[in-house]
Every structure is written in C-alpha cells, then in structure tokens.
Amino acid sequence: MEKSQHHTNSLVNESSPYLLQHAHNPVHWMAWGDEARKKAQDENKLMLISVGYAACHWCHVMEHECFENEAVAEIMNRHFICIKVDREERPDVDHVYMEAVQLMTRQGGWPLNCFTTPDGKPVYGGTYFPKEQWTSILEQLANLWETKPEALIEYGEKLVAGMQVSGIIAASGPNHFEFSTLDESVREWKTMWDNHLGGPDKAPKFPLPVNYNFLLHYGKIRSDQQVLDHVELTLDKMCRGGIYDQIGGGFARYATDVEWKIPHFEKMLYDNAQLLPLYAEAYKAYGKVEYLEIAAGIKAWLKREMRHESGGYYSAIDADSEGVEGLFYTWPLEFEDEINRDGFERFYHTDEKGLWEEGIIPVRKTGFREMAQNQGISETKIIHDWNEVNQGLLKERSKRIKPQLDDKCLCGWNAMLASGFAAAYHFSEDADDLLEAQSIVAFLEREMTNHETGGLYRTWKNGVAKIDGFLEDYAWLIDACLKLYQVDHDISWLEKAKSLTLYTLDHFYDEEKGLFFFTSSNQEDLVSRPVELSDNVIPSSNAVMAHNLDALAGYFDLSHFREKASRLLGAVQEALKSYGAGYGLWADLHLKRALGNPEITISGKDAMEVEKQIRADYFPLLTFATSAEKNNLPIFHNRFSKDRTAVYICRNFACQEPIDNVPQALQEIQKIYDPA
C-alpha cells in the first residue's frame, strides 16, 4: 500500500530501500552518522537506534502502528534523536546494539530498538513493541533522562564494559583437532533433531545450510547413517514444503511451523546463496535428481528476479504485498483456470496439508521418484510435467502485485552467491554456474572495490558504491576466489585471495586476541568493536576467515596462516563441543583438520582429465591443486614432469609417493575416509 507523502524527513536522501520506507514517517528520522550523534550531544537527548531491513514483516507492522502515528511521533521527536539503521547496510551497528539488547533481555530480533545515551551507550532496548507499550516506554525513559540522567549513564557504561568482556575469546586452544570432539558434539546435537519432519525439534525452523553441509560431510566421513538419514530427511521436507517456492523457485527465510509448510515469506539472497550449493552437493552425495532440480529452481529465480543488469544481485524480496503477508505466494481455494487447477491438484495438496488462512500454500505431495513409481512413468517425465505446470502457474501469478524488492547489492552477500555458483558447478558441471560465479566477482571488482586503497565497499545501488566493507565482505570474497580456483584452476584467483587476506589481516586482525574484528581499524564510530564468532543464518566471518587462512596456507606454504587458523579454531572448541548447532562452519574446519587436511595435487599434461575422473566420486573436504603446465605456485614445487601426469596425495602435511594411474589414486584417496 502506498504511504502518505504528507511528511518528509532526512531519510529521503538515502539509497537504502529500508530507510526510504521511513522517509515519509512523521518521526524525524536521521540516518546513522556523525550528524545524528552530534545532534544528540548538542541537544543532550537520548538516541533511539531503530534497526530493521526492507523485507522484515514485523518492522512494517511496528512502523504502521507506531512510526506512522502522529501522536507517537510527537513524543519521539520531542524527547529523542531518532536514528534508522538498515541492518544489511550497517551490520556493524546492528551487531553492537543487538548484543546490548541480548545482554539486557536475553533475546533479540528485528525490528531492533535500542535507546542510548547521547554518546551511544545502550540503556534500554527490545524488539517489536505495540503502540501502547511503546508510548509508555518513551515517556518513562524521557522522564528518567530528565530526573535521573546519572543512573542511565552509569548503567550504559557498565553495559558497554560487559559487551567488551563478552567479545573476548580465549587467546589459545589446542593445535590438534580430533574426531572425538565432533563425535561428542553430534551426540548432543542428535537429541535436538526432529526425526519425523527433519530439522530441529521445534518451530520456527530455519534452513541453516552451513549445519547441513557439516552434517553431510560428517555423516560420510564417520560412516554415521543416522546423520546421513537426518540430512536427507531434512532436505526432502524442506524442498517439498511451503518454505520452498514451488512455483517460482527459491527458499523463504524460515518456516513458522514444524512441518516446513508455512513460511515467513520474505526471500533473502544469503539463504539461497547457501542452499544452492547445498542441494547441488546433496545431489552428488545421495544421487537424487530431485535435489538438482531444486538447485535449478533456485538459480532460475535468482536470475529472473534478483539479478541487476550490471551483474550484481539484489538483497531480498519482501514477505508482504498489498499490506498482506504471503498474499503473492498463496492460491485461492477456487481456480478460474481449469488447466491450472488440474495441474495444481496433481502435484500439490489442496486439503488441510496445504490450506492456510484464506488460501493454499503450494506443498508438494511427495518426491519425484515416489510419484514416478506411483504413476508408472519416468522421473524425468514427472519433472518435465511439474515444470510445465509451474510455468502456467507462474504466468498466472505474475499478474499479481509483487512484493517490494530490496534493490541494493551487498558485497558480502554477492560474494557468498559467487561461492555458491562455483560450488554448484563443482557438483553439477553446469557451465553457466561457473560463468555466473565469474561474472559476480567481476562485478564486485569493477563496482565495489576502492581501486586506490584496495579495500571493498559494502553496498551498491544505481551505480554508486558506499560504506567501507566489513569483515563479512572480505571473508566471502576471499572464499569466492578460492572456490573459483578449485573449479577453473586459474591461479590469479589464488593471488587475489592472498592479496585480500593480507589487507584483511592489516585492517581487521587483532594479533593479541588472535581474532578478526567485524569492523576495520578505520571504522571508529561505535561504542564497542564487534566480534562475530557463532554461526547463524550467515556463518561467522571469523569462521570463514579460518577456512580461508587454512586453504591459503596449503597453496602458498604459509605456516603463519595455518597457525592463525588453528588459533581461531582452538578458541571455539568448548562452544563447539557443547553446542554444535551454533558452530557448523567451525565444525567443518575441525572435521577437515581431524581428517588430516587432505590435499590432492595433480600435475602434468592430462591433469584436468585425471581430476575429472577422481571427482566423479563424492569425496568431501578435499583440497585440489591441478595444473597441466608448470607454474610457480609453492604447492606445485618440484611436482612437474614432462613425461607423466602425477597425483600427489598429502595428509597431515606429509605426502605419499606420486601416483600415475587413476585407479590407484582413487584407492589411496578412499583410505582417507576409512573410519578410524
């Protein structure tokens, strides 16, 4: 619904779709920056830092109930300096005040509303507040600041001190990483699984791809069939449920119920950037064509609805259209088009398994393999028919009013998608995936790199890049370069990854603590410098950097990179052991270390063909270095011969004698995965 233009505030000059959504509120919103903070100090007012994002349903609800209300806005304007923050543009601000609210309330989420002293120290906060409660909070805080400002100042100082302590991790940890730690972690993790419907044993259910990546690898390497069955069950239920947009492709952010049926309908780039390679890898691991088809659906949606003509990808699509959540994606009980109705009923539930409120959420009746067996036709034919039905339904759906698109491009999320396309190519060998990964990185190099400093920008829209990049942006671009090298063997990707890593070490790394801060040393406008350790819907940028350092150490023979990765990994051991679900990417690196950091170097004129033959099987967590021509990369030192193609299998930083035939190489690689 179009909002009134009666009021205009300073957000009208911003580019963020989320900030622009609030540009015509009667609240005198300002964007985060020096001007807003100076105004708070000059006028000696508390600041309200209100954080959300364009696709956030409850952000819209609170805006309508509170921020569009003139009486509420009058109280806010009189007593507070009101600052709106797009958490996707400024994840640093979000990290700091989310941590503060979690320390105060033991919970968090969006919208995030945090009140601070004029110098930014948090004193009160929460998430969504209905109008009456919000008005009461405003009046109480305004009265406290007027009558007892010293009490709020003291509380804010103590809270910031607590935040700084919580950001400190152990300075050291073990240098040897055993399977036993992961075995203990997974044993505890299993008690929290839903073994009937997949995923966790409670709602809401988030996909959390990084966890299923780890569990897939762990199940394969430890020969744990229960784990492999759980991953398969979860992927089946997710891709057949309402959380997956059966008609148009792509996953919603999470399911609100235990059956993966009712999604929170917003679609985020970062979820799909991770789910794409997860389903492609699962196709390789389980041999299910259905998974490859889901990966294809994600790609089709991304290219159709999320891609900018310059090569970058947008951030998100809203859950709401015409002011109603899910209206765009649900179907009426009565179909006017008989063809669409018959096709819909063939594949999707129209009974209570599909009903939701006043319509139907497309939920698939069963898997393609099962449906083919039931109908006595081929799985290929079933998939063809399903796509044909969906094309008709998609054409019909396209006539509706679409949810709002968050059309900014974020560096880290685009780099994550480039990694996703490159990894998908690794398993599907769809040449378009490789081209798309290369195209995205080219976009980031062209549009989101500061060519004077070598640094990255965080956000881009309409040809304008701004905001210095955060650790997340650097970590994922390095990861994308490493993933690209693994599939196209262009050494320039490794050189770029190394160069970006050196920049990141210079600007983000704390040598004393042995960790990376989320903000660079140039970004000094926050009351504390955030550190990101646990994995969430977006994995920890410290975990991504630990993987990056570990890989680069092997390619370039850089022992100090490996030591930094070990220190990072060692610092989260206790947390990983007790709560694996919050440390999936860390667990994957631990698993790789326990496996012996296996590296496969292939050199010689037939190197590419030999690698292709080896990769025909499913071998998780192998690092490949492959070249048909002699080069100066340290991992290839003394490993070239004019007369033959050789495979070097290295583990625990020691290598076997070179092997010159594929069957023997496969036999030796298989020994890596034999259970201890």
XYZ file of C-alpha atoms in Angstrom:
676
model
C 0.000 0.000 0.000
C 1.300 3.459 -0.879
C 2.160 5.571 2.132
C 1.177 9.174 2.716
C 3.695 11.733 1.452
C 2.428 14.383 3.906
C 5.601 14.186 5.990
C 9.209 14.061 4.811
C 12.348 13.523 6.899
C 16.051 13.364 6.096
C 15.893 9.680 5.067
C 14.520 10.848 1.716
C 18.163 11.439 0.722
C 19.223 7.832 1.414
C 19.525 4.954 -1.087
C 18.591 2.045 1.203
C 15.069 0.771 0.432
C 14.501 0.203 4.148
C 15.426 3.764 5.059
C 13.356 5.111 2.178
C 10.353 3.191 3.534
C 10.511 5.513 6.545
C 11.256 8.740 4.668
C 7.659 9.950 4.979
C 7.008 8.991 8.594
C 6.140 11.910 10.906
C 9.131 10.772 13.012
C 12.171 12.991 12.355
C 14.344 10.032 11.423
C 18.034 10.513 10.673
C 20.481 8.026 9.202
C 23.331 6.665 11.333
C 26.299 9.013 11.150
C 28.246 11.865 12.724
C 25.457 14.390 12.148
C 22.900 12.421 14.161
C 25.293 11.676 17.018
C 26.426 15.317 17.193
C 22.818 16.464 17.303
C 22.141 14.138 20.244
C 25.105 15.523 22.166
C 24.382 19.161 21.293
C 20.758 18.805 22.428
C 21.605 16.380 25.270
C 18.962 13.872 24.219
C 18.789 10.110 24.339
C 19.148 8.426 20.972
C 16.749 5.815 19.667
C 18.590 3.464 17.327
C 15.947 1.511 15.421
C 17.295 -1.282 13.222
C 15.498 -3.372 10.596
C 15.550 -4.344 6.949
C 13.298 -3.905 3.937
C 11.857 -7.439 3.869
C 11.088 -7.544 7.620
C 7.356 -8.163 8.255
C 7.275 -7.066 11.905
C 9.289 -3.967 11.033
C 6.397 -2.995 8.760
C 3.861 -3.730 11.497
C 5.628 -1.553 14.067
C 6.087 1.214 11.531
C 2.356 1.252 10.795
C 1.324 1.071 14.447
C 3.903 3.460 15.908
C 6.068 5.367 13.472
C 3.220 6.476 11.192
C 1.185 7.651 14.198
C 1.483 11.420 14.632
C 0.853 11.376 18.390
C 3.571 8.760 18.939
C 5.925 10.590 16.575
C 5.446 13.818 18.532
C 6.738 12.152 21.724
C 9.670 10.607 19.862
C 10.618 13.891 18.188
C 10.354 15.931 21.392
C 12.484 13.697 23.602
C 14.798 11.655 21.366
C 17.135 11.816 18.401
C 15.668 9.043 16.263
C 18.051 7.085 14.046
C 17.019 4.481 11.482
C 19.534 1.781 10.510
C 19.375 -0.764 7.696
C 20.996 -3.792 9.331
C 22.143 -5.058 5.934
C 23.966 -1.820 5.089
C 25.344 -1.384 8.611
C 25.732 -4.836 10.161
C 28.337 -3.317 12.494
C 25.757 -1.073 14.156
C 23.317 -3.972 14.256
C 25.920 -6.259 15.902
C 26.694 -3.779 18.672
C 23.130 -2.938 19.628
C 21.842 -6.478 19.114
C 24.466 -7.667 21.594
C 23.376 -4.937 24.007
C 19.690 -5.882 23.756
C 20.505 -9.586 24.150
C 22.512 -8.816 27.298
C 19.575 -6.790 28.626
C 16.687 -9.064 27.622
C 18.238 -12.469 26.718
C 16.594 -12.287 23.308
C 16.861 -10.364 20.068
C 15.469 -9.992 16.577
C 14.098 -7.398 14.238
C 12.842 -4.758 14.464
C 15.566 -3.922 16.976
C 15.003 -0.810 19.078
C 17.771 0.343 21.389
C 17.856 3.570 23.408
C 21.272 5.046 24.175
C 22.892 7.960 25.925
C 23.915 10.862 23.649
C 27.341 9.225 23.195
C 25.841 5.905 22.099
C 25.936 3.759 25.264
C 22.869 1.479 25.373
C 20.437 1.845 28.292
C 17.235 0.062 27.210
C 16.041 -1.993 24.282
C 13.878 -4.672 22.775
C 12.348 -5.800 19.526
C 8.736 -5.257 18.445
C 6.578 -3.120 20.748
C 2.832 -2.472 20.236
C 1.756 1.180 20.319
C 0.582 1.421 23.942
C 3.695 -0.268 25.324
C 5.946 1.786 23.036
C 4.355 5.059 24.185
C 4.779 4.066 27.822
C 8.464 3.214 27.293
C 9.097 6.530 25.554
C 7.529 8.503 28.394
C 9.306 6.575 31.143
C 12.724 6.922 29.521
C 12.193 10.610 28.818
C 11.275 11.144 32.483
C 14.279 9.149 33.692
C 16.670 11.133 31.488
C 15.223 14.366 32.829
C 15.200 13.400 36.513
C 17.996 10.787 36.935
C 20.370 11.029 33.991
C 23.302 9.818 36.103
C 21.559 6.468 36.670
C 21.171 5.851 32.929
C 24.740 6.983 32.232
C 26.121 4.595 34.870
C 24.029 1.716 33.536
C 25.185 2.407 29.966
C 28.840 2.444 30.993
C 28.518 -0.880 32.837
C 26.693 -2.488 29.930
C 29.350 -1.410 27.416
C 32.031 -2.805 29.732
C 30.122 -6.097 29.775
C 29.871 -6.092 25.990
C 33.608 -5.631 25.660
C 34.240 -8.565 28.005
C 31.809 -10.764 26.079
C 33.735 -10.061 22.881
C 36.968 -11.537 24.253
C 37.703 -15.160 23.361
C 40.379 -17.496 24.578
C 43.841 -16.490 23.469
C 44.817 -20.039 22.639
C 43.444 -23.515 22.176
C 44.532 -26.969 21.053
C 46.584 -27.386 17.909
C 45.414 -30.962 17.411
C 41.799 -31.431 16.404
C 40.352 -34.878 16.999
C 37.197 -36.615 15.796
C 36.200 -37.182 19.429
C 35.248 -33.528 19.902
C 32.882 -33.693 16.938
C 31.527 -37.086 17.982
C 30.589 -35.634 21.366
C 29.062 -32.557 19.771
C 26.970 -34.552 17.292
C 25.745 -36.944 20.020
C 24.303 -33.980 21.888
C 23.026 -32.412 18.672
C 21.054 -35.540 17.771
C 18.862 -35.088 20.850
C 17.517 -31.871 19.320
C 16.517 -33.329 15.932
C 13.053 -33.889 14.539
C 13.458 -37.361 13.075
C 9.959 -37.352 11.597
C 9.866 -33.996 9.807
C 13.542 -33.066 9.642
C 15.393 -30.093 11.065
C 15.245 -29.099 14.741
C 12.552 -30.471 17.029
C 10.801 -27.130 17.446
C 9.439 -24.198 15.487
C 10.338 -21.875 13.906
C 12.618 -23.857 11.627
C 15.479 -22.113 9.857
C 17.249 -23.914 6.996
C 20.785 -23.090 8.328
C 22.593 -24.603 5.307
C 26.015 -24.456 6.964
C 24.870 -27.010 9.551
C 23.664 -29.487 6.946
C 26.873 -29.041 4.963
C 28.821 -30.098 8.027
C 26.462 -32.951 8.925
C 26.594 -34.268 5.355
C 30.402 -34.288 5.483
C 30.468 -35.740 8.991
C 27.988 -38.499 8.139
C 30.028 -39.501 5.097
C 33.418 -39.374 6.817
C 32.315 -41.040 10.075
C 30.034 -43.550 8.324
C 27.157 -42.359 10.517
C 23.991 -43.437 8.718
C 21.720 -41.755 11.274
C 23.286 -38.408 10.428
C 23.072 -39.030 6.682
C 19.421 -40.062 7.018
C 18.615 -36.929 9.020
C 20.196 -34.646 6.424
C 18.325 -36.396 3.614
C 15.026 -36.225 5.504
C 15.521 -32.522 6.215
C 16.385 -31.657 2.614
C 13.384 -33.666 1.393
C 10.930 -31.995 3.746
C 12.287 -28.510 3.074
C 12.174 -28.733 -0.704
C 8.671 -30.247 -0.738
C 7.227 -27.852 1.832
C 5.926 -24.318 1.642
C 9.262 -22.832 2.687
C 10.358 -23.565 -0.892
C 8.545 -21.508 -3.532
C 7.360 -24.459 -5.586
C 6.036 -22.240 -8.372
C 8.846 -19.724 -8.786
C 11.877 -21.231 -7.083
C 13.925 -20.029 -4.134
C 13.527 -20.516 -0.388
C 11.824 -18.243 2.110
C 13.729 -17.192 5.207
C 12.251 -19.768 7.590
C 9.177 -21.872 8.364
C 6.947 -20.811 11.254
C 5.715 -24.377 11.866
C 7.343 -27.789 12.417
C 6.251 -29.170 9.014
C 8.151 -26.617 6.872
C 4.715 -25.682 5.486
C 4.088 -22.068 6.493
C 6.996 -19.797 5.577
C 7.843 -16.332 6.742
C 7.504 -15.372 3.100
C 10.448 -12.991 2.686
C 13.248 -14.304 0.473
C 16.838 -13.433 1.296
C 19.820 -13.615 -1.039
C 22.091 -15.060 1.646
C 19.830 -18.067 2.349
C 19.597 -19.037 -1.296
C 23.307 -18.388 -1.894
C 23.994 -21.188 0.625
C 21.092 -23.508 -0.208
C 22.051 -23.608 -3.892
C 25.401 -25.393 -3.338
C 23.942 -27.484 -0.504
C 21.345 -29.061 -2.806
C 23.903 -29.429 -5.613
C 26.269 -31.262 -3.245
C 23.434 -33.373 -1.843
C 22.645 -34.452 -5.405
C 26.201 -35.750 -5.654
C 26.056 -37.417 -2.230
C 22.636 -39.067 -2.499
C 22.171 -39.352 -6.265
C 18.737 -37.705 -6.104
C 17.814 -35.857 -9.298
C 15.201 -34.006 -7.217
C 17.962 -32.098 -5.436
C 19.498 -31.000 -8.717
C 16.082 -29.768 -9.806
C 15.714 -27.699 -6.626
C 19.147 -26.163 -7.240
C 17.981 -25.330 -10.778
C 14.853 -23.696 -9.352
C 16.913 -21.510 -7.027
C 19.100 -20.421 -9.954
C 16.104 -19.679 -12.175
C 14.523 -17.478 -9.501
C 17.791 -15.672 -8.791
C 18.405 -14.819 -12.433
C 14.777 -13.920 -13.127
C 14.023 -11.722 -10.113
C 17.252 -10.853 -8.289
C 19.873 -10.045 -10.918
C 20.825 -6.484 -11.868
C 21.895 -5.935 -15.450
C 25.372 -4.951 -14.201
C 25.907 -8.462 -12.847
C 25.207 -7.949 -9.142
C 22.324 -9.447 -7.199
C 19.734 -7.683 -5.069
C 19.367 -8.344 -1.352
C 15.822 -9.508 -0.651
C 12.157 -9.667 -1.561
C 9.528 -8.618 0.957
C 7.088 -11.008 2.629
C 4.161 -8.625 2.121
C 2.243 -7.398 -0.900
C -0.766 -5.092 -0.725
C -0.120 -4.983 3.020
C -0.703 -8.728 3.493
C 1.989 -11.291 4.290
C 2.187 -14.127 1.760
C -0.617 -12.822 -0.465
C 1.562 -13.020 -3.584
C 2.536 -16.656 -2.976
C -0.717 -18.292 -1.823
C -3.523 -19.565 -4.047
C -7.292 -19.156 -3.834
C -9.454 -22.124 -2.986
C -11.219 -21.816 -6.351
C -9.256 -21.832 -9.633
C -10.751 -19.955 -12.565
C -8.407 -21.734 -14.989
C -9.264 -25.429 -15.257
C -5.832 -26.356 -16.664
C -4.007 -24.699 -13.809
C -6.373 -26.310 -11.293
C -5.817 -29.818 -12.642
C -2.058 -29.354 -12.746
C -2.013 -27.869 -9.266
C -4.024 -30.749 -7.818
C -1.729 -33.294 -9.476
C 1.336 -32.072 -7.605
C 0.133 -30.060 -4.592
C -2.064 -30.624 -1.572
C -5.454 -28.903 -1.625
C -6.583 -30.480 1.650
C -5.610 -29.452 5.186
C -1.943 -30.166 4.368
C -1.973 -27.189 2.007
C -4.645 -24.909 3.497
C -3.551 -21.725 5.234
C -5.843 -18.907 6.302
C -7.929 -17.973 3.243
C -5.960 -19.895 0.649
C -3.485 -22.639 -0.204
C 0.289 -22.764 0.195
C 1.788 -24.984 -2.537
C 3.112 -28.059 -0.699
C 4.235 -30.969 -2.845
C 2.502 -34.303 -2.241
C 5.664 -36.385 -2.431
C 9.079 -36.694 -4.058
C 9.559 -37.028 -7.811
C 10.959 -40.547 -7.521
C 7.974 -41.742 -5.472
C 5.484 -40.009 -7.760
C 7.085 -41.576 -10.839
C 6.859 -45.025 -9.267
C 3.215 -44.465 -8.295
C 2.253 -43.340 -11.804
C 4.382 -45.853 -13.672
C 6.341 -43.234 -15.627
C 9.913 -41.980 -15.573
C 11.216 -39.472 -13.052
C 12.379 -37.331 -15.993
C 8.797 -37.201 -17.277
C 7.439 -36.255 -13.838
C 9.936 -33.392 -13.524
C 9.095 -32.212 -17.048
C 5.370 -32.189 -16.244
C 5.980 -30.407 -12.928
C 7.952 -27.658 -14.632
C 5.272 -27.304 -17.293
C 2.532 -26.914 -14.672
C 4.651 -24.409 -12.758
C 5.223 -22.311 -15.885
C 1.463 -21.895 -16.258
C 1.027 -21.077 -12.580
C 3.961 -18.660 -12.661
C 2.447 -16.843 -15.631
C -0.808 -16.518 -13.707
C 0.977 -15.358 -10.547
C 2.950 -12.719 -12.426
C -0.290 -10.757 -12.919
C -0.453 -10.031 -9.179
C 1.060 -7.047 -7.395
C 4.593 -8.121 -6.465
C 6.205 -7.734 -3.031
C 8.747 -4.956 -2.730
C 12.281 -5.672 -3.878
C 15.243 -4.554 -1.767
C 17.341 -3.493 -4.729
C 20.658 -2.712 -3.084
C 23.594 -5.017 -3.795
C 25.743 -6.067 -0.826
C 29.349 -7.096 -1.362
C 29.469 -9.982 1.109
C 26.155 -11.480 0.018
C 27.102 -11.290 -3.656
C 30.464 -12.886 -2.910
C 28.635 -15.624 -0.993
C 26.471 -16.211 -4.070
C 29.565 -16.363 -6.287
C 30.892 -19.065 -3.944
C 27.541 -20.813 -4.226
C 27.568 -20.827 -8.018
C 31.189 -22.028 -8.105
C 30.458 -24.845 -5.642
C 27.313 -25.796 -7.556
C 29.417 -26.073 -10.724
C 31.788 -28.360 -8.827
C 28.944 -30.864 -8.346
C 26.628 -30.286 -11.325
C 29.152 -29.289 -14.037
C 26.642 -26.797 -15.448
C 28.912 -24.376 -17.335
C 26.506 -21.487 -16.699
C 27.186 -21.783 -12.965
C 30.896 -21.143 -13.479
C 30.219 -18.208 -15.794
C 27.821 -16.687 -13.272
C 30.321 -17.027 -10.420
C 32.985 -15.328 -12.528
C 30.531 -12.606 -13.549
C 29.597 -11.766 -9.958
C 33.227 -11.461 -8.869
C 33.908 -9.283 -11.907
C 31.022 -7.044 -10.801
C 32.485 -6.781 -7.296
C 35.932 -5.962 -8.650
C 34.539 -3.367 -11.034
C 31.820 -1.708 -8.960
C 32.542 -2.388 -5.281
C 36.320 -2.117 -4.981
C 38.153 1.039 -3.947
C 40.918 0.919 -6.536
C 43.035 3.457 -4.663
C 43.193 1.595 -1.354
C 42.424 -1.977 -2.447
C 39.548 -2.072 0.020
C 35.923 -3.028 -0.593
C 32.666 -1.147 -0.349
C 29.722 -2.652 1.497
C 26.743 -1.554 -0.587
C 25.953 -0.559 -4.189
C 22.874 0.893 -5.840
C 22.292 2.726 -9.106
C 25.998 2.767 -9.896
C 27.049 4.226 -6.533
C 29.086 2.211 -4.020
C 29.411 3.408 -0.426
C 30.241 2.428 3.174
C 33.590 0.768 3.842
C 33.383 -3.003 3.760
C 33.160 -5.157 6.876
C 34.915 -8.431 7.654
C 31.975 -10.327 6.146
C 32.582 -8.670 2.769
C 36.282 -9.539 2.652
C 35.870 -13.051 4.048
C 33.278 -14.113 1.485
C 35.084 -12.570 -1.477
C 38.245 -14.439 -0.482
C 36.155 -17.598 -0.190
C 34.673 -16.994 -3.656
C 38.149 -16.667 -5.162
C 39.241 -19.915 -3.514
C 36.099 -21.706 -4.746
C 36.691 -20.419 -8.274
C 40.265 -21.674 -8.292
C 39.004 -25.105 -7.288
C 36.898 -25.319 -10.447
C 38.670 -23.310 -13.159
C 42.299 -23.616 -11.894
C 43.162 -20.003 -12.709
C 45.998 -19.133 -10.316
C 45.063 -15.441 -10.448
C 42.145 -16.281 -8.106
C 44.617 -17.503 -5.508
C 46.732 -14.380 -5.912
C 43.650 -12.212 -5.412
C 42.577 -14.265 -2.379
C 46.029 -13.886 -0.848
C 46.120 -10.134 -1.512
C 42.677 -9.605 0.066
C 43.708 -11.740 3.042
C 46.795 -9.619 3.663
C 44.603 -6.492 3.518
C 42.162 -8.100 5.965
C 44.957 -9.025 8.371
C 46.219 -5.436 8.274
C 42.820 -3.860 8.936
C 40.740 -6.357 10.939
C 43.029 -8.766 12.791
C 43.970 -8.435 16.465
C 47.293 -10.186 16.945
C 46.960 -10.229 20.730
C 43.484 -11.773 20.814
C 44.041 -13.913 17.738
C 40.733 -12.965 16.096
C 39.226 -10.683 13.494
C 37.040 -7.744 14.437
C 33.929 -7.229 12.335
C 34.896 -3.601 11.664
C 38.172 -2.364 10.258
C 40.635 -0.224 12.166
C 39.363 2.737 10.101
C 35.789 2.417 11.430
C 35.708 4.020 14.865
C 32.154 5.320 15.351
C 30.866 2.592 17.683
C 30.945 2.245 21.478
C 32.494 -1.226 21.137
C 34.173 -3.098 18.315
C 32.057 -6.158 17.472
C 33.408 -9.687 17.094
C 31.412 -12.342 15.247
C 32.066 -15.926 16.351
C 28.967 -18.135 16.333
C 27.391 -19.276 13.075
C 23.871 -18.157 12.304
C 21.844 -17.784 9.123
C 25.003 -16.093 7.873
C 28.036 -18.068 9.110
C 30.589 -16.346 11.315
C 33.012 -14.231 9.317
C 35.777 -15.395 11.664
C 34.953 -18.995 10.716
C 35.058 -18.096 7.012
C 38.445 -16.450 7.533
C 39.737 -19.502 9.402
C 38.847 -21.656 6.371
C 40.439 -19.096 4.045
C 43.680 -18.958 6.005
C 43.830 -22.738 6.174
C 43.410 -23.133 2.408
C 45.887 -20.381 1.504
C 48.440 -21.889 3.895
C 48.446 -25.018 1.753
C 48.619 -23.330 -1.623
C 51.355 -20.852 -0.672
C 53.167 -22.814 2.070
C 52.417 -20.125 4.666
C 52.747 -21.678 8.106
C 51.747 -18.460 9.900
C 48.392 -18.527 8.075
C 47.823 -22.066 9.315
C 48.778 -21.054 12.848
C 46.248 -18.219 12.793
C 43.553 -20.608 11.569
C 44.454 -23.056 14.351
C 44.279 -20.326 16.965
C 40.848 -19.249 15.781
C 39.558 -22.813 15.662
C 41.083 -23.643 19.032
C 39.289 -20.739 20.681
C 35.801 -22.110 19.955
C 36.403 -25.732 20.961
C 34.358 -25.715 24.161
C 31.449 -23.945 22.491
C 31.599 -26.348 19.546
C 31.626 -29.370 21.823
C 28.568 -28.235 23.786
C 26.502 -26.608 21.022
C 27.399 -27.782 17.537
C 24.251 -26.242 16.013
C 25.757 -22.784 16.572
C 29.179 -23.603 15.090
C 28.569 -25.575 11.887
C 31.222 -23.882 9.757
C 33.793 -24.160 12.551
C 32.864 -27.841 12.863
C 33.536 -28.331 9.160
C 37.070 -26.952 9.534
C 37.606 -29.100 12.638
C 36.448 -32.121 10.614
C 38.880 -31.254 7.833
C 41.707 -30.989 10.361
C 40.744 -34.280 12.021
C 40.717 -35.877 8.566
C 44.297 -34.706 8.108
C 43.780 -31.613 5.894
C 43.844 -33.791 2.746
C 45.317 -32.120 -0.338
C 45.357 -33.587 -3.833
C 47.886 -32.066 -6.213
C 47.695 -33.169 -9.848
C 50.315 -32.067 -12.367
C 51.074 -32.942 -15.957
C 49.529 -32.692 -19.399
C 46.467 -34.831 -18.523
C 45.919 -33.249 -15.118
C 42.438 -31.865 -15.867
C 41.120 -35.188 -17.116
C 42.604 -37.045 -14.142
C 40.946 -34.624 -11.733
C 37.613 -35.060 -13.509
C 37.841 -38.833 -13.099
C 38.664 -38.523 -9.391
C 35.828 -36.077 -8.793
C 33.314 -38.423 -10.395
C 33.063 -39.948 -6.919
C 31.971 -37.985 -3.831
C 34.934 -37.011 -1.662
C 34.075 -34.157 0.741
C 36.644 -31.722 2.137
C 39.396 -32.459 -0.374
C 41.506 -29.506 -1.485
C 42.596 -29.767 -5.131
C 45.506 -28.073 -6.877
C 45.587 -29.012 -10.544
C 47.703 -27.778 -13.427
C 48.666 -29.066 -16.866
C 51.534 -26.565 -17.105
C 54.451 -25.747 -14.863
C 53.900 -22.741 -12.594
C 55.422 -21.035 -9.564
C 52.691 -21.795 -7.041
C 54.504 -23.251 -3.993
C 52.209 -26.269 -3.731
C 53.492 -27.401 -7.181
C 57.183 -27.027 -6.296
C 59.168 -29.963 -7.720
C 55.956 -31.654 -8.857
C 56.180 -31.361 -12.635
C 57.444 -33.880 -15.126
C 57.336 -33.692 -18.920
C 56.779 -37.403 -19.185
C 53.778 -38.123 -16.998
C 50.745 -36.881 -15.097
C 51.150 -37.461 -11.376
C 48.788 -37.365 -8.406
C 50.248 -36.311 -5.048
C 48.124 -37.252 -2.034
C 49.078 -35.308 1.061
C 47.708 -35.572 4.574
C 48.826 -34.113 7.889
C 51.402 -32.114 5.920
C 53.131 -35.234 4.598
C 52.859 -36.641 1.080
C 52.897 -40.105 -0.433
C 54.934 -41.068 -3.451
C 53.369 -39.700 -6.670
C 50.828 -41.967 -8.365
C 50.479 -42.107 -12.133
C 47.236 -44.058 -12.560
C 43.695 -43.108 -11.547
C 42.514 -46.443 -10.043
C 45.416 -46.477 -7.606
C 44.875 -42.795 -6.756
C 41.202 -43.467 -6.048
C 42.132 -46.395 -3.848
C 44.520 -44.252 -1.802
C 42.035 -41.375 -1.520
C 39.369 -43.769 -0.284
C 41.691 -44.776 2.560
C 41.450 -41.208 3.871
C 37.763 -41.785 4.577
C 38.059 -45.177 6.225
C 36.745 -44.824 9.794
C 39.401 -44.802 12.491
